[in-house]
Short mmCIF file of C-alpha atoms and ligand atoms in Angstrom, two decimals:
data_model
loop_
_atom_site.label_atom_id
_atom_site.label_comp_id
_atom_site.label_asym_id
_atom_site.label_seq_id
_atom_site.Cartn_x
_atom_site.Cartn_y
_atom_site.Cartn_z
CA UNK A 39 22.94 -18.16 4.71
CA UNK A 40 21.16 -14.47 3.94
CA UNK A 41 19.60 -13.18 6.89
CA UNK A 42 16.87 -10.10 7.55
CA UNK A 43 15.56 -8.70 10.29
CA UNK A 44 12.35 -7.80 9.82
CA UNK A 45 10.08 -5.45 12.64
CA UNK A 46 7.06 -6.66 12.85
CA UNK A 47 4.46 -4.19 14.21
CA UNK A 48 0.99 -5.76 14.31
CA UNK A 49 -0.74 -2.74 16.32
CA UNK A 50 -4.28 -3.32 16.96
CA UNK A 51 -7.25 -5.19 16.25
CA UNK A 52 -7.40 -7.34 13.64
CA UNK A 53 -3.68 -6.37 12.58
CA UNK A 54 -2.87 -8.87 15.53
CA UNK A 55 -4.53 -11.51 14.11
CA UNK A 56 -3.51 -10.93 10.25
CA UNK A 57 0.09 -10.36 10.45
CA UNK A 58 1.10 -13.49 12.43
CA UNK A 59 -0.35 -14.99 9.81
CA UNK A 60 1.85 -13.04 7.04
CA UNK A 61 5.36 -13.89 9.67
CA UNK A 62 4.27 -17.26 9.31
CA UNK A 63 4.19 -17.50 5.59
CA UNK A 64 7.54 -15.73 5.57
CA UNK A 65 8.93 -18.16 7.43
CA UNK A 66 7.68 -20.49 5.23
CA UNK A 67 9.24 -18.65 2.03
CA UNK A 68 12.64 -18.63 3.99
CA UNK A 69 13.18 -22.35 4.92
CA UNK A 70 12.07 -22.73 0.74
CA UNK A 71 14.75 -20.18 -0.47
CA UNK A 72 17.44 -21.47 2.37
CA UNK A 73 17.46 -17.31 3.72
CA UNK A 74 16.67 -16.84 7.71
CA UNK A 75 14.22 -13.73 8.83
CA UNK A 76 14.50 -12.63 12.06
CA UNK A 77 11.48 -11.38 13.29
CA UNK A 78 11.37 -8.38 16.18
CA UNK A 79 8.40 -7.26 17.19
CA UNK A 80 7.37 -4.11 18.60
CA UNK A 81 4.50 -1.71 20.01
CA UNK A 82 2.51 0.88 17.62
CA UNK A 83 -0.66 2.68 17.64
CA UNK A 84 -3.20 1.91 20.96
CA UNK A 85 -0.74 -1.34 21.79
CA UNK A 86 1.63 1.01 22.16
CA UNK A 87 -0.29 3.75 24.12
CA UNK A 88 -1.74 1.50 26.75
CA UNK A 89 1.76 -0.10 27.80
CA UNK A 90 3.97 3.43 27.00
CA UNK A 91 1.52 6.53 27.06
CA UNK A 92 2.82 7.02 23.48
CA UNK A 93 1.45 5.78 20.09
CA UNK A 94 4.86 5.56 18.08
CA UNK A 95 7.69 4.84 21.26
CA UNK A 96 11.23 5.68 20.64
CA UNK A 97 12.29 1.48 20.78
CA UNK A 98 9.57 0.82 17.92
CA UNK A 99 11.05 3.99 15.44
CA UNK A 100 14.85 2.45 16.69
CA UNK A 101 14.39 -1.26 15.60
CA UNK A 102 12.50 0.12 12.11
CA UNK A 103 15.02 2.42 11.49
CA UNK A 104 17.57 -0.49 12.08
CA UNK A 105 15.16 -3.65 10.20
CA UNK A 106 16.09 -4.69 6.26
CA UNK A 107 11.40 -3.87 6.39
CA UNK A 108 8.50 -3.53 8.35
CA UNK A 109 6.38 -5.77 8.22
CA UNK A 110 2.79 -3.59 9.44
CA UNK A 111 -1.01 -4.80 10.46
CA UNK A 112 -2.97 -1.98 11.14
CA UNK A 113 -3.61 1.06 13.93
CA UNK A 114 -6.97 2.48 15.88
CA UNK A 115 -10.22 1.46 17.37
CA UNK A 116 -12.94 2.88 19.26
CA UNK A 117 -10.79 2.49 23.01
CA UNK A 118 -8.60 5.47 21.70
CA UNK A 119 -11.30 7.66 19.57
CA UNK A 120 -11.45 9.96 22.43
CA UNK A 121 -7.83 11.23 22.97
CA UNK A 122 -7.05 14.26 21.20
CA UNK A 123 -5.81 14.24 17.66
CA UNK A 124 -1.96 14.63 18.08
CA UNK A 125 -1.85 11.58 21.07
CA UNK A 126 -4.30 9.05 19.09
CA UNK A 127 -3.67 5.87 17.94
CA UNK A 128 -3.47 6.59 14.05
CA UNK A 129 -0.53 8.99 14.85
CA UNK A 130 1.51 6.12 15.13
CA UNK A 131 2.05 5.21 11.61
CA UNK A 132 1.39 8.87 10.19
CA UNK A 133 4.80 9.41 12.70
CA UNK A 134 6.34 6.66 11.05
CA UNK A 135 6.10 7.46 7.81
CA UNK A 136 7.00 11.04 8.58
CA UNK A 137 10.31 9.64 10.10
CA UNK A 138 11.03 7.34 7.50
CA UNK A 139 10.57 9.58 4.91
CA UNK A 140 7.94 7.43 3.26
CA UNK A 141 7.58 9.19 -0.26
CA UNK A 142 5.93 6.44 -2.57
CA UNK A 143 2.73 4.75 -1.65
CA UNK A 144 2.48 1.12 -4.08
CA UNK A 145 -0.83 0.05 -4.30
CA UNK A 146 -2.06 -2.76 -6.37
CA UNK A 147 -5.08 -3.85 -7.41
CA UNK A 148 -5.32 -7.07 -9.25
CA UNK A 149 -8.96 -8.73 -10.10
CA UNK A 150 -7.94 -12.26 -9.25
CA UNK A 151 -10.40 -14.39 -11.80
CA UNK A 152 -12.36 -16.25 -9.34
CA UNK A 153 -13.37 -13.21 -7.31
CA UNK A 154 -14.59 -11.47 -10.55
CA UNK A 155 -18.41 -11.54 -9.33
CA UNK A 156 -16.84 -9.83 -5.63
CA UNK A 157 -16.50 -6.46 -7.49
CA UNK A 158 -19.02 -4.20 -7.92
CA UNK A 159 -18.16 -3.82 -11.79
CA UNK A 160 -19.12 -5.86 -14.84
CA UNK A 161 -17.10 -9.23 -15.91
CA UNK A 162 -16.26 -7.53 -19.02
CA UNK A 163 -15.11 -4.31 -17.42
CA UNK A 164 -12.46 -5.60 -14.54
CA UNK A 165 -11.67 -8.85 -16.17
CA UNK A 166 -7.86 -8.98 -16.15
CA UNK A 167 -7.65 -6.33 -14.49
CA UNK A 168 -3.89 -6.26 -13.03
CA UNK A 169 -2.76 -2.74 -12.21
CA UNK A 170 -0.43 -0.80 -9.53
CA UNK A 171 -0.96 2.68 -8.12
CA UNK A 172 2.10 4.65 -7.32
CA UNK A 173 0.90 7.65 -4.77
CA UNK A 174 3.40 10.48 -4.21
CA UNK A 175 2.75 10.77 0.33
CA UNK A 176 4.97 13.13 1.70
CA UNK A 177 4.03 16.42 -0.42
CA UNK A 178 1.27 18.27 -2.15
CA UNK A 179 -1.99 19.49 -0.74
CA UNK A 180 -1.78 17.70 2.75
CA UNK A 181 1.53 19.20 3.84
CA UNK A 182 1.66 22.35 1.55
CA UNK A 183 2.44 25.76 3.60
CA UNK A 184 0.69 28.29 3.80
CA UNK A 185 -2.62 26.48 5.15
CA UNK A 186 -5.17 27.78 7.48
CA UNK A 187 -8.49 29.74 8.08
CA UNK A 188 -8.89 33.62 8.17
CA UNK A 189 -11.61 36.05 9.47
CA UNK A 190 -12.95 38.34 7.45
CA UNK A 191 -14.36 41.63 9.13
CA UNK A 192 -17.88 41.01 7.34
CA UNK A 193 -18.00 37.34 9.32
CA UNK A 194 -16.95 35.69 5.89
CA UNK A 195 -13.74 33.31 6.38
CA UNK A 196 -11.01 32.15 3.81
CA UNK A 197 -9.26 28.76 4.17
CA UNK A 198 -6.36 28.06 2.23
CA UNK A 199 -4.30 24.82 1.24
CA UNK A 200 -1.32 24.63 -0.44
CA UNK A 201 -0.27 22.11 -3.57
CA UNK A 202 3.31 22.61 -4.28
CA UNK A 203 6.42 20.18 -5.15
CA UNK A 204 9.63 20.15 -6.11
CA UNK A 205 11.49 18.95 -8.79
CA UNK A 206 13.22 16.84 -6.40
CA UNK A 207 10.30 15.15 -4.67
CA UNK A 208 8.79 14.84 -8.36
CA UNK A 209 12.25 12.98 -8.98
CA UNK A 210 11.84 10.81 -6.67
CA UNK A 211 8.81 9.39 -6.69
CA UNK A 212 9.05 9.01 -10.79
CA UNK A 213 11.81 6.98 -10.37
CA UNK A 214 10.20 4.56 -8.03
CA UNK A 215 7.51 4.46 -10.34
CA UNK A 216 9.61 4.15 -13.58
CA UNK A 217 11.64 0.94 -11.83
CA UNK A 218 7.88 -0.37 -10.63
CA UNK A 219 6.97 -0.51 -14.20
CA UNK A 220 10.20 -2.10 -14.98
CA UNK A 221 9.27 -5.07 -13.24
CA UNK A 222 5.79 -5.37 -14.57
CA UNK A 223 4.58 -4.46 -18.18
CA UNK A 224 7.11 -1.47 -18.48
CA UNK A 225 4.03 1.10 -18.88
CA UNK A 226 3.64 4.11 -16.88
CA UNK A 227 0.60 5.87 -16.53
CA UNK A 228 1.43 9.95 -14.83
CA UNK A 229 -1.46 10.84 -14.03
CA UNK A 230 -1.80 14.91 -13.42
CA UNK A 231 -3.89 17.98 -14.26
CA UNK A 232 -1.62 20.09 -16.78
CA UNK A 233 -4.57 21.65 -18.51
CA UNK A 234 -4.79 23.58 -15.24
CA UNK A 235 -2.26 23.88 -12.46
CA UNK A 236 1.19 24.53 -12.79
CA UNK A 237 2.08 22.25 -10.46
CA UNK A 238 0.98 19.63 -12.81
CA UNK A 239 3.06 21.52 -15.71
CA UNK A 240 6.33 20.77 -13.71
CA UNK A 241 5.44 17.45 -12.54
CA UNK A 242 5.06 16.47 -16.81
CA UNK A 243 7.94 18.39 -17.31
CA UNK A 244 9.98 16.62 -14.67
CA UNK A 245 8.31 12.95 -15.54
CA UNK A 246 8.98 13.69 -19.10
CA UNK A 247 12.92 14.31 -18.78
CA UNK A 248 13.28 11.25 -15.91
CA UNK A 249 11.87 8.79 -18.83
CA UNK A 250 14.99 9.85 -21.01
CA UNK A 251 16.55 7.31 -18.77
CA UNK A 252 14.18 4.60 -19.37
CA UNK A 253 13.65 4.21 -22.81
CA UNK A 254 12.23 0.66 -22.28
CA UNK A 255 9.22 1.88 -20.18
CA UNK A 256 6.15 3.24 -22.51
CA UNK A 257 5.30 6.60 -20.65
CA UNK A 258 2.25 8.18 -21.26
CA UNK A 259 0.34 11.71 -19.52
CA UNK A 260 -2.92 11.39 -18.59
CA UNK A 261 -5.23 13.87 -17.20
CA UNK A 262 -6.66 12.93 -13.78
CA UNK A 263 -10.51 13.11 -14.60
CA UNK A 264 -9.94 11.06 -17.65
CA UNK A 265 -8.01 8.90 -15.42
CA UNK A 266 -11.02 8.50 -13.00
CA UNK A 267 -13.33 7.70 -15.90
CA UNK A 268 -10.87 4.99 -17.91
CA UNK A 269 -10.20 3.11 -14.39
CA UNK A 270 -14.02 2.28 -13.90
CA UNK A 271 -14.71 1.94 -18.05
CA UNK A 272 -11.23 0.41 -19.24
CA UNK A 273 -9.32 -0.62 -16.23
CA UNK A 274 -7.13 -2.87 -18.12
CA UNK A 275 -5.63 -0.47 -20.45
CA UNK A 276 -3.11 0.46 -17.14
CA UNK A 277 -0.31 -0.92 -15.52
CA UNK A 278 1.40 1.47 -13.63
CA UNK A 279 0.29 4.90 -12.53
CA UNK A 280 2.07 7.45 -10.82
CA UNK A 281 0.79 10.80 -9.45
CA UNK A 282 0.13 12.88 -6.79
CA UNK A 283 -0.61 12.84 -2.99
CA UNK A 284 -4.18 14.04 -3.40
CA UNK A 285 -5.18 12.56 -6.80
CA UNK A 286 -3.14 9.12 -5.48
CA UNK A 287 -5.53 9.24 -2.38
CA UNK A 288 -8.75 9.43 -4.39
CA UNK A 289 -7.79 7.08 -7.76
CA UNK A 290 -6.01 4.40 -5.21
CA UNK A 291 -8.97 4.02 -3.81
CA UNK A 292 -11.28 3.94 -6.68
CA UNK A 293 -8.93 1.43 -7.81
CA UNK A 294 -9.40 -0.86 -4.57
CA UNK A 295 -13.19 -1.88 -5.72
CA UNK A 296 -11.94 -3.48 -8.70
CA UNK A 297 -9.99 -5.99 -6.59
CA UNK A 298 -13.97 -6.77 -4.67
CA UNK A 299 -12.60 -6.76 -1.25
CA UNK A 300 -10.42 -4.42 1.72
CA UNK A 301 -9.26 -8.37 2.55
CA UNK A 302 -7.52 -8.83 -0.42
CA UNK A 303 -5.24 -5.42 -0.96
CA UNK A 304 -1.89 -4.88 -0.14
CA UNK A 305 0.46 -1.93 0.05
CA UNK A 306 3.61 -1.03 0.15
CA UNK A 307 5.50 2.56 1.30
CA UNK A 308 9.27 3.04 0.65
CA UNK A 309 11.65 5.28 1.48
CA UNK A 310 15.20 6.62 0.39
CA UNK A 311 17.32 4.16 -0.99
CA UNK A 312 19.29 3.29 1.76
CA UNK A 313 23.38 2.39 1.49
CA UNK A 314 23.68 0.01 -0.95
CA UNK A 315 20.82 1.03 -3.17
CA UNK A 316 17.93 -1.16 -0.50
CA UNK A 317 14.90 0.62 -0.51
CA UNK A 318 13.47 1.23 3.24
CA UNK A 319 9.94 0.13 3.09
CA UNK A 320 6.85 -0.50 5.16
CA UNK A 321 4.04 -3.34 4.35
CA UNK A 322 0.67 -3.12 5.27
CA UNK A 323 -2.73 -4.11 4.15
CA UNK A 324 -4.85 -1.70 3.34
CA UNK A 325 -7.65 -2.52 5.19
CA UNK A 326 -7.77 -0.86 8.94
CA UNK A 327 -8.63 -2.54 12.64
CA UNK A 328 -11.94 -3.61 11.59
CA UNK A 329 -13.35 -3.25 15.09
CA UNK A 330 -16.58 -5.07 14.10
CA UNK A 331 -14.87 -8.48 13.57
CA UNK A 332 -11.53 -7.99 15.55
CA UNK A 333 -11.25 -10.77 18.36
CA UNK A 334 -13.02 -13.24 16.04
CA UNK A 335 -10.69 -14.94 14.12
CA UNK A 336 -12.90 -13.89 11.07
CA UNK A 337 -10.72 -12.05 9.43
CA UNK A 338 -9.30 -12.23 5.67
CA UNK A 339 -5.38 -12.89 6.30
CA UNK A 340 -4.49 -12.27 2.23
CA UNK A 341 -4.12 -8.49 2.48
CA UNK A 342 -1.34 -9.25 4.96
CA UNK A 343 0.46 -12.21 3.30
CA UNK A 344 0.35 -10.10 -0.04
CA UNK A 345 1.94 -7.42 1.69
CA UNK A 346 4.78 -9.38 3.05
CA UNK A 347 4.81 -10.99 -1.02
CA UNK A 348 5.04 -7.26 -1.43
CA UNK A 349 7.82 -7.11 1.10
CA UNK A 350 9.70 -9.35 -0.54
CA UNK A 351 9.92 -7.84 -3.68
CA UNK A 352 10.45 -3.89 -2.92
CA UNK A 353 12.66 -4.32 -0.20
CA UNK A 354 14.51 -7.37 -0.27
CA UNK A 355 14.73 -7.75 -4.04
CA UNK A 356 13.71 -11.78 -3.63
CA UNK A 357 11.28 -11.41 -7.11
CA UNK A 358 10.97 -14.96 -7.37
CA UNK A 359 9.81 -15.92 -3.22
CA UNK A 360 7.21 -13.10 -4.14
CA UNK A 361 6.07 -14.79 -7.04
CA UNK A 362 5.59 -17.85 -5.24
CA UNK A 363 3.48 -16.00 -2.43
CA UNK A 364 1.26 -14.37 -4.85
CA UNK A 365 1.20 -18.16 -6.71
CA UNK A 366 0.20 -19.73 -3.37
CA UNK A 367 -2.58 -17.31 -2.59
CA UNK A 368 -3.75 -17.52 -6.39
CA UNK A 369 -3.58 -21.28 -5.85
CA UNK A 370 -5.64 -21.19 -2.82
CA UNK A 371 -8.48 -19.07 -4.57
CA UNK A 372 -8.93 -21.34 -7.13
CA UNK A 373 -9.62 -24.01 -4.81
CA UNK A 374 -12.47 -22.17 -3.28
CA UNK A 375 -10.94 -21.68 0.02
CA UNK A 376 -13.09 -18.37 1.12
CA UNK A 377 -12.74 -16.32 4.06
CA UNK A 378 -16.42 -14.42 4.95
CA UNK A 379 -15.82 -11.03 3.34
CA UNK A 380 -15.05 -12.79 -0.10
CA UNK A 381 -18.14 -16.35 0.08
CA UNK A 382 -21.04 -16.15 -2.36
CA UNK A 383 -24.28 -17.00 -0.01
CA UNK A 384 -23.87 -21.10 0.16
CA UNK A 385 -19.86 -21.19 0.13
CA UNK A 386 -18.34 -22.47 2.73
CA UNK A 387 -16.09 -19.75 4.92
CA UNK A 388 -12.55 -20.02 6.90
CA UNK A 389 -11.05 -18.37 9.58
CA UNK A 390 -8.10 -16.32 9.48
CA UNK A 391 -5.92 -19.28 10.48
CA UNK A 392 -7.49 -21.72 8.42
CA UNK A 393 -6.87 -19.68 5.63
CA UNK A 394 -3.73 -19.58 6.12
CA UNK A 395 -2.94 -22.75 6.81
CA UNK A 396 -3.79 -23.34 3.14
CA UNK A 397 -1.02 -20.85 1.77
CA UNK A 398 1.04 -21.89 4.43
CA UNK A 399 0.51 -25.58 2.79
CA UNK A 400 0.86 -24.33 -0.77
CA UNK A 401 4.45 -22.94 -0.32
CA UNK A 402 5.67 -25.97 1.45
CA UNK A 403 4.27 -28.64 -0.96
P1 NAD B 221 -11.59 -1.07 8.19
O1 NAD B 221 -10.76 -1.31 6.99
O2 NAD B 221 -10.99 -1.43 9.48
O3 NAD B 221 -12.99 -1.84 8.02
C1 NAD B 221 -13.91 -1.55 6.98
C2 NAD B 221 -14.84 -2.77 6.74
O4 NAD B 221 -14.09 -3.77 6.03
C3 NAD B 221 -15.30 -3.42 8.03
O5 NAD B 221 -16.62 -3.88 7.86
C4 NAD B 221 -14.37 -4.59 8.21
O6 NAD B 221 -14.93 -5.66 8.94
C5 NAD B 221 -14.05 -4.98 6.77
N1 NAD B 221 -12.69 -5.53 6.68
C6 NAD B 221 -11.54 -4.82 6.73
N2 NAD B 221 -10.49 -5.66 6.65
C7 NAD B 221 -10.98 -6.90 6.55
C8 NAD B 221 -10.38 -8.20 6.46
N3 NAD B 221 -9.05 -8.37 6.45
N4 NAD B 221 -11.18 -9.28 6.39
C9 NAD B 221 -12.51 -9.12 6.39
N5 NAD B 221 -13.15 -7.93 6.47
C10 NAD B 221 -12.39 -6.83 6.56
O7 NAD B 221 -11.98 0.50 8.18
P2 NAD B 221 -12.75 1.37 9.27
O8 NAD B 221 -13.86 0.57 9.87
O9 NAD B 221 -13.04 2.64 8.60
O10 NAD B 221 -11.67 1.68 10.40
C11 NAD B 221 -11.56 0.96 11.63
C12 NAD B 221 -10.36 1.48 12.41
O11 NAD B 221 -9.16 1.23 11.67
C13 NAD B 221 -10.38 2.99 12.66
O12 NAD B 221 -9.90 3.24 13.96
C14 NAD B 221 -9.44 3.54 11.61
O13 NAD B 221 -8.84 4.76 12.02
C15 NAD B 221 -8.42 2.44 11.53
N6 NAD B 221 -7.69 2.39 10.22
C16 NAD B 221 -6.37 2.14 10.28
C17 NAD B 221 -5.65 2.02 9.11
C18 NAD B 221 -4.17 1.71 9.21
O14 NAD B 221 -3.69 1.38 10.26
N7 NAD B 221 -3.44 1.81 8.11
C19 NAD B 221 -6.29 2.13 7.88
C20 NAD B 221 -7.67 2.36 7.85
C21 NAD B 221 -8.36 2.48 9.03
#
């Protein structure tokens, strides 16, 4: 029988309530498939600074470096606000991803059908609405060099940031994005601004020569404002979209309100290709701590359980134990079964567990 270890890191607040949840529906998945997970957890973000002094210890970064995935909840809170930027709790997963060499952020935002009136947008606008974001998160603008402030000798200052990228990490990242689409409706979306920078010129040149190898996937360019535009106007015109660090941030994001709530949206970061062609990857939800219902048992679980669908897919190539997660939690929607964040006024609402206990159900039966 298959086995994977999987690190389980369920850091703070609510990520301790919504990721037992998401082991639990893995182990689920495994006795189904006839594969065994071992689970190993371990200490991140303010977990991991009470009992160490240290947000990201050397034990946690050893059994993820080790694991076939990590599975992630979330980092932070008010308790840890206070200590100074490099020691806080957030560092912990920043440090992570720096040490994994995280490169490709997968974010997907999918309108399920009976949460249509949970987004902000009109029926007609984000119906169907199935789409993934693919964020370049190790380059560009946030970690370009030079950077900085300068004096002037009038009392005027000059701050500077840097957007560069190599062919290489341009490579990369296209080529996760190119398999992504693969897997889904074979369209990529690269999303840049060509008309302007010339870091955008290379990045279409390099995106442009990478689809030579995958004649099956329909690329097309698009410019990032008109991307902003189409995903609130025409959402459903996309499947996959690749881009930038900076432009990922900002269109990931706008892409998040289609799916109505933080509860509901998954992500997934990978890595190198590891021997044997398994990409390293970490799952998370999107969604942070939520300090304001953390200790409450309040909390939507299906972020979490779609990341470990998520998991599933990217790193252990198991397409079809995905499917069935993503089935279950459809399944469970279109029963009604509401946690708080996603009720109409009048519906009746679930705790985290309860919630779960329904997926949990649907995979089994
Ligand atoms: P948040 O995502 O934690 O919460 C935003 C709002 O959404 C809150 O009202 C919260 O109750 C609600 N919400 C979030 N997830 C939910 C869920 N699963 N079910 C129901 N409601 C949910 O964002 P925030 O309040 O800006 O940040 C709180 C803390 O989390 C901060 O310390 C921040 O630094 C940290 N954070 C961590 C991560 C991460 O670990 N990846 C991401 C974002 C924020």
């Amino acid at each position: 029988m298959a086995t994977h270890t999987i690190a389980v890191l369920p850091g703070d607040g609510i990520g301790q309530e919504v990721t037992p949840e998401a082991v639990r529906v893995l182990r689920a998945v495994g006795k189904r498939a006839g594969v065994t997970f071992e689970f190993e957890e371990a200490l991140i973000g303010g977990a991991a600074i009470d009992a160490t002094g240290t947000p990201l210890p050397p034990e946690t970064l050893a059994l993820c470096r080790k694991a076939d995935a990590i599975l992630f909840g979330a980092v932070g809170g008010p308790k840890w606000d206070h200590l100074p930027q490099e020691s806080r709790a957030e560092r912990g997963l920043l440090a992570l991803r720096k040490e994994l060499d995280l490169y490709a952020n997968l974010r997907p935002a999918i309108c399920f059908p009976m949460l249509i009136d949970a987004s902000p947008l009109k029926r007609s606008v984000v119906e169907g609405t199935d789409l993934m974001v693919i964020r370049e998160l190790t380059g560009g603008l946030y970690f370009g060099e030079p950077r900085g402030r300068e004096s002037f000798a009038d009392g005027g200052e000059r701050a500077i940031n840097t957007m560069a990228y190599t062919t290489r990490e341009i490579e990369r990242v296209a080529r996760v994005a190119f398999d992504v689409a693969r897997k889904r409706r074979k369209r990529l979306a690269s999303v840049d601004k060509a008309n302007v920078l010339v870091v955008s010129q290379l990045w279409r040149e390099v995106v442009t020569r990478l689809a030579r190898d995958y004649p099956d996937v329909a690329l097309e360019h698009v410019l990032v404002d008109n991307c902003a535009m189409a995903l609130v106007h025409k959402p459903t015109h996309f499947d996959t979209i690749v881009t930038e660090n900076t432009f990922g941030d900002i269109l990931s994001d706008e892409a998040a309100i289609l799916a109505g709530s933080m509860g509901m949206l998954p992500s997934a970061s990978l890595g190198p290709a590891a021997a044997g062609g398994r990409n390293v990857g970490l799952y998370e939800p999107v969604h942070g701590t939520a300090p304001d219902i953390a200790g409450k048992g309040v909390a939507n679980p299906l972020a979490a359980i779609l990341s470990a669908g998520l998991l599933l897919r990217y790193s252990l190539n198991m397409t079809a134990a995905a499917a069935w997660v993503e089935a279950a939690v459809q399944r469970v929607l279109e029963q009604g079964r509401r946690t708080g964040d996603i009720a109409k006024p009048g519906e009746k609402v679930l705790g985290t567990r309860e919630m779960s206990d329904h997926v949990v159900h649907e995979l089994e039966g």
